PDB file of C-alpha atoms in Angstrom:
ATOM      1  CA  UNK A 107     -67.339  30.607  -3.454  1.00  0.00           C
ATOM      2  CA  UNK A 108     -66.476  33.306  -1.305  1.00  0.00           C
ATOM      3  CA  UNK A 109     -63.325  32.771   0.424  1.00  0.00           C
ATOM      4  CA  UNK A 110     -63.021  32.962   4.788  1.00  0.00           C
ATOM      5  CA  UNK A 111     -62.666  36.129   6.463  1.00  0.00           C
ATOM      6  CA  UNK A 112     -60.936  34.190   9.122  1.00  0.00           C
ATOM      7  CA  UNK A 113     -57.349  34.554   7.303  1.00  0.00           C
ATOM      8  CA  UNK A 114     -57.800  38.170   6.387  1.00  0.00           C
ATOM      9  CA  UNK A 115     -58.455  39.216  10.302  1.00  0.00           C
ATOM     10  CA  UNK A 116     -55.614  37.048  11.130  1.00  0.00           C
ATOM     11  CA  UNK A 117     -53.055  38.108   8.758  1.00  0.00           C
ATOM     12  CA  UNK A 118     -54.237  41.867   9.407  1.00  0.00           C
ATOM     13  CA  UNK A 119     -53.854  41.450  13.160  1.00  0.00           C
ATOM     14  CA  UNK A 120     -50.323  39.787  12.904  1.00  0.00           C
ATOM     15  CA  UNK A 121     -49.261  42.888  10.396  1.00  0.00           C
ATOM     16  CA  UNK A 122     -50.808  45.076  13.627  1.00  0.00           C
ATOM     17  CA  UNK A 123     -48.587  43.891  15.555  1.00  0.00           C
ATOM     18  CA  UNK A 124     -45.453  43.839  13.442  1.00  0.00           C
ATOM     19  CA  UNK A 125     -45.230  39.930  12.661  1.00  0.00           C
ATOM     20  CA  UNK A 126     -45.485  37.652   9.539  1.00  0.00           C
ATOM     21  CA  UNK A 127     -48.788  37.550   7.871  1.00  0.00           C
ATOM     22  CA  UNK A 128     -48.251  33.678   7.172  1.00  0.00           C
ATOM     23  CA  UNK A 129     -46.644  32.266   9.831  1.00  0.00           C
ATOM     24  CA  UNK A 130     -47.106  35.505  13.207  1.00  0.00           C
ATOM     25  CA  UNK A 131     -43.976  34.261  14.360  1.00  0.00           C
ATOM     26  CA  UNK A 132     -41.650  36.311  12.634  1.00  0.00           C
ATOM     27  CA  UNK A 133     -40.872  40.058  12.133  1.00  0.00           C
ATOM     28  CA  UNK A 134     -42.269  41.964   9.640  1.00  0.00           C
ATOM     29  CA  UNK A 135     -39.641  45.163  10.364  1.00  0.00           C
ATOM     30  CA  UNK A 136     -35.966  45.640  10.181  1.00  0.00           C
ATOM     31  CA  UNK A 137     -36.211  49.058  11.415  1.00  0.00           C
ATOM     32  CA  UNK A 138     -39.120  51.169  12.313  1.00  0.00           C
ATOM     33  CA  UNK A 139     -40.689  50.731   8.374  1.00  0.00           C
ATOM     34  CA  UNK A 140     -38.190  49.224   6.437  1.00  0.00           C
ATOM     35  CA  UNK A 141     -39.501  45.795   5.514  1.00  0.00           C
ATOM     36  CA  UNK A 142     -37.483  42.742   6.227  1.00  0.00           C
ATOM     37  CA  UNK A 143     -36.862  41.037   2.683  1.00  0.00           C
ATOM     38  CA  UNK A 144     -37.929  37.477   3.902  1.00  0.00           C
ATOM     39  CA  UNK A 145     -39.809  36.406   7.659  1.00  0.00           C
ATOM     40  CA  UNK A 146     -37.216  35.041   9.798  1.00  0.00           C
ATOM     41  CA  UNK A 147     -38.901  31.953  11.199  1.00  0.00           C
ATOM     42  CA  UNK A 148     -41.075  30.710   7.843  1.00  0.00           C
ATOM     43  CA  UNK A 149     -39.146  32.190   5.075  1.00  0.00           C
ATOM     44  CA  UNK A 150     -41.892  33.889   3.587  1.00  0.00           C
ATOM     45  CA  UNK A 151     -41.099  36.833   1.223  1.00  0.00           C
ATOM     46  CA  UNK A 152     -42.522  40.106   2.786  1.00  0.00           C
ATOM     47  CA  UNK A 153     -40.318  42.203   1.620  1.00  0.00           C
ATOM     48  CA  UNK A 154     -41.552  41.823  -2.367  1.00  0.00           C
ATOM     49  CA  UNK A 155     -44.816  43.117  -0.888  1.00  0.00           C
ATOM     50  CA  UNK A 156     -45.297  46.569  -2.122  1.00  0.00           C
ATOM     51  CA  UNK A 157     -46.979  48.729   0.444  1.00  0.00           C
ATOM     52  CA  UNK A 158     -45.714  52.102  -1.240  1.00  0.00           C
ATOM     53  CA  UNK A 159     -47.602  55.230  -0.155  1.00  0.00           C
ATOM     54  CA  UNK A 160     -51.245  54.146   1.068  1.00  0.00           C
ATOM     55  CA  UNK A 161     -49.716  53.539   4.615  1.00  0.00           C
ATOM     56  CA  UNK A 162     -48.701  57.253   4.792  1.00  0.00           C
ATOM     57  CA  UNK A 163     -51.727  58.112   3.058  1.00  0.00           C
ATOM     58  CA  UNK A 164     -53.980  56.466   5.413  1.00  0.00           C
ATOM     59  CA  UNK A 165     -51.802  57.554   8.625  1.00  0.00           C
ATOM     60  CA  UNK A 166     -52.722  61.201   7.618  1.00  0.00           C
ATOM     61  CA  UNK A 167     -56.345  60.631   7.151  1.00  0.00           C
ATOM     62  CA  UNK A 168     -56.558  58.672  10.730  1.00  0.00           C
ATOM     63  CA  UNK A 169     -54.427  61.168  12.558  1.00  0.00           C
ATOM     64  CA  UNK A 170     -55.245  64.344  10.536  1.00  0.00           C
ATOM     65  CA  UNK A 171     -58.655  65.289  11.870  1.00  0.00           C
ATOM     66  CA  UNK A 172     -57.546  64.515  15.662  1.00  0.00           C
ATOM     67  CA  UNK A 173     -54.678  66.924  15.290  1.00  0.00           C
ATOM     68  CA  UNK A 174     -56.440  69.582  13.384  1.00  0.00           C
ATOM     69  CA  UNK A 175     -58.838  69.421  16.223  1.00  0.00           C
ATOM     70  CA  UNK A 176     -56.307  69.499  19.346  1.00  0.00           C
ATOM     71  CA  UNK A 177     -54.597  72.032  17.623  1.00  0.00           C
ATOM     72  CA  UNK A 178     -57.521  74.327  17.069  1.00  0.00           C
ATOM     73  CA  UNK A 179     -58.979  73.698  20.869  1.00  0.00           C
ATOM     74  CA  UNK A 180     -55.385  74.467  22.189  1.00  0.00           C
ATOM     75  CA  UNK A 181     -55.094  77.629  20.275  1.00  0.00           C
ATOM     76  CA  UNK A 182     -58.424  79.081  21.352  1.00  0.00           C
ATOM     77  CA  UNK A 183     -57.029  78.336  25.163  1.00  0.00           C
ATOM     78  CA  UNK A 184     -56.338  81.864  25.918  1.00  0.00           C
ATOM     79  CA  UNK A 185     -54.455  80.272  29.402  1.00  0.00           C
ATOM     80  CA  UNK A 186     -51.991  78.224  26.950  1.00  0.00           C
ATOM     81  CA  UNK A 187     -49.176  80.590  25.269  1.00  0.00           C
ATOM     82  CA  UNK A 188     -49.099  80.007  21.404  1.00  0.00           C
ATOM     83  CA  UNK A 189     -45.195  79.708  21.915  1.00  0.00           C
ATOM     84  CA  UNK A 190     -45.153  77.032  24.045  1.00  0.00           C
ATOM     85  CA  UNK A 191     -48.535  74.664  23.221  1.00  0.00           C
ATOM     86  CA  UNK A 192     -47.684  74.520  19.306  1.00  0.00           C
ATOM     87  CA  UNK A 193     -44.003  73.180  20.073  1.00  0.00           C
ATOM     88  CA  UNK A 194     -45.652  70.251  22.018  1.00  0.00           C
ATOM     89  CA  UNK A 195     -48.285  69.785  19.851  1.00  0.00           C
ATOM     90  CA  UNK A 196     -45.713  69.314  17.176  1.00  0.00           C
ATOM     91  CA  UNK A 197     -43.755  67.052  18.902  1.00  0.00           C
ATOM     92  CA  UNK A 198     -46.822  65.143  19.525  1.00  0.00           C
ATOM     93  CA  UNK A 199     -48.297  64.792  16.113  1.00  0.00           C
ATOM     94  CA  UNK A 200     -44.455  63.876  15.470  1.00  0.00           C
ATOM     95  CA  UNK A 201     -44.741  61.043  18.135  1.00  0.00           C
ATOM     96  CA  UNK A 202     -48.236  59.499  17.542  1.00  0.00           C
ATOM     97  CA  UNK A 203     -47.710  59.355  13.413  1.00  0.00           C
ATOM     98  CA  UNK A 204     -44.045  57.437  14.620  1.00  0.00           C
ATOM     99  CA  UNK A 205     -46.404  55.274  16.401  1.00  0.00           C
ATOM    100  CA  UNK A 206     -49.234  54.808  14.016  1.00  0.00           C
ATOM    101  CA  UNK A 207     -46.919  54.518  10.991  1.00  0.00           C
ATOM    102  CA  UNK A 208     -45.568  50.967  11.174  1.00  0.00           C
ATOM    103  CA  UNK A 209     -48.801  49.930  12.523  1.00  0.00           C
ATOM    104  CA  UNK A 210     -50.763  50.859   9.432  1.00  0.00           C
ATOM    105  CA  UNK A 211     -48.479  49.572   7.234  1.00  0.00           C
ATOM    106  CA  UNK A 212     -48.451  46.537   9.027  1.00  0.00           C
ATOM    107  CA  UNK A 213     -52.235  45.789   8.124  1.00  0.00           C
ATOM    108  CA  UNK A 214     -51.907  47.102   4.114  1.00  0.00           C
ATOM    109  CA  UNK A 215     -49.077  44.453   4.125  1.00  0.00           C
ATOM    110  CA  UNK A 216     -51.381  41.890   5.787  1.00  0.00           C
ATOM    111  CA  UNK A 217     -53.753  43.165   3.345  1.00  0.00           C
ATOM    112  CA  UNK A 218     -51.948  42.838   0.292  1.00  0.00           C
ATOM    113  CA  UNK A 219     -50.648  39.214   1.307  1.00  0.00           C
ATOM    114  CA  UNK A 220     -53.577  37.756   1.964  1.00  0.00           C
ATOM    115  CA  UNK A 221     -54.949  39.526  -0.982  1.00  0.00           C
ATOM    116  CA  UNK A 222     -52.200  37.990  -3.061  1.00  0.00           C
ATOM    117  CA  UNK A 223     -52.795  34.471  -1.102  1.00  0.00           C
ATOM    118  CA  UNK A 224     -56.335  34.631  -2.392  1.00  0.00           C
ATOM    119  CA  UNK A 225     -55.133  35.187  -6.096  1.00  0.00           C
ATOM    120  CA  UNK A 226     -52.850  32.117  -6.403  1.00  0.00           C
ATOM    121  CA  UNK A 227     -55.307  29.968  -5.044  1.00  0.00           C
TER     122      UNK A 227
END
């Protein structure tokens, strides 16, 4: 029997927006990554959920092609100086993987809960 994807979307949009996978009450995040070790409001243990590097990973592959692309349209802009658009290009790819980052690994920790929900069941 194939189980609901009901619970998946739902425990990948709570990790999108930073909360529990079981309960979307409490935080996911102590910091900006940093995984708190239990939720706050259920008690469920988030933090032995091992995201490692695929949220990085898959930051890079989202963002990478954008950037590559702004940066190659903005250097072909003869009315842009090199010395000044690459700066603020790097400061943006700087800002939008800050703001993808805990995003993304908000949904492979959904991910991987429900994923681990589904096994002990």
């Amino acid at each position: 029997m194939m189980p609901s994807s009901r619970p998946m979307l739902t425990a990948i949009l709570r990790g999108l927006r930073g909360r529990c996978p079981a309960c979307g009450e409490g935080r996911l995040f102590e910091g900006l990554i940093k995984q708190a070790p239990v939720c706050t409001h259920c008690g469920e243990p988030t933090g032995e959920i091992p995201a490692d590097d695929g949220p990085p990973w898959f930051t890079v592959l989202i963002l990478g092609p954008f950037l590559a692309a702004i940066t190659f349209l903005v250097s072909m802009t003869p009315s842009v100086p090199l010395w000044l658009a690459l700066p603020i290009l790097g400061i943006g790819a700087i800002g939008a993987v800050l703001l993808m980052l805990p995003r993304v690994k908000g949904v492979f920790i959904g991910i991987l809960w429900r994923l681990q929900k589904n096994n002990q069941t």
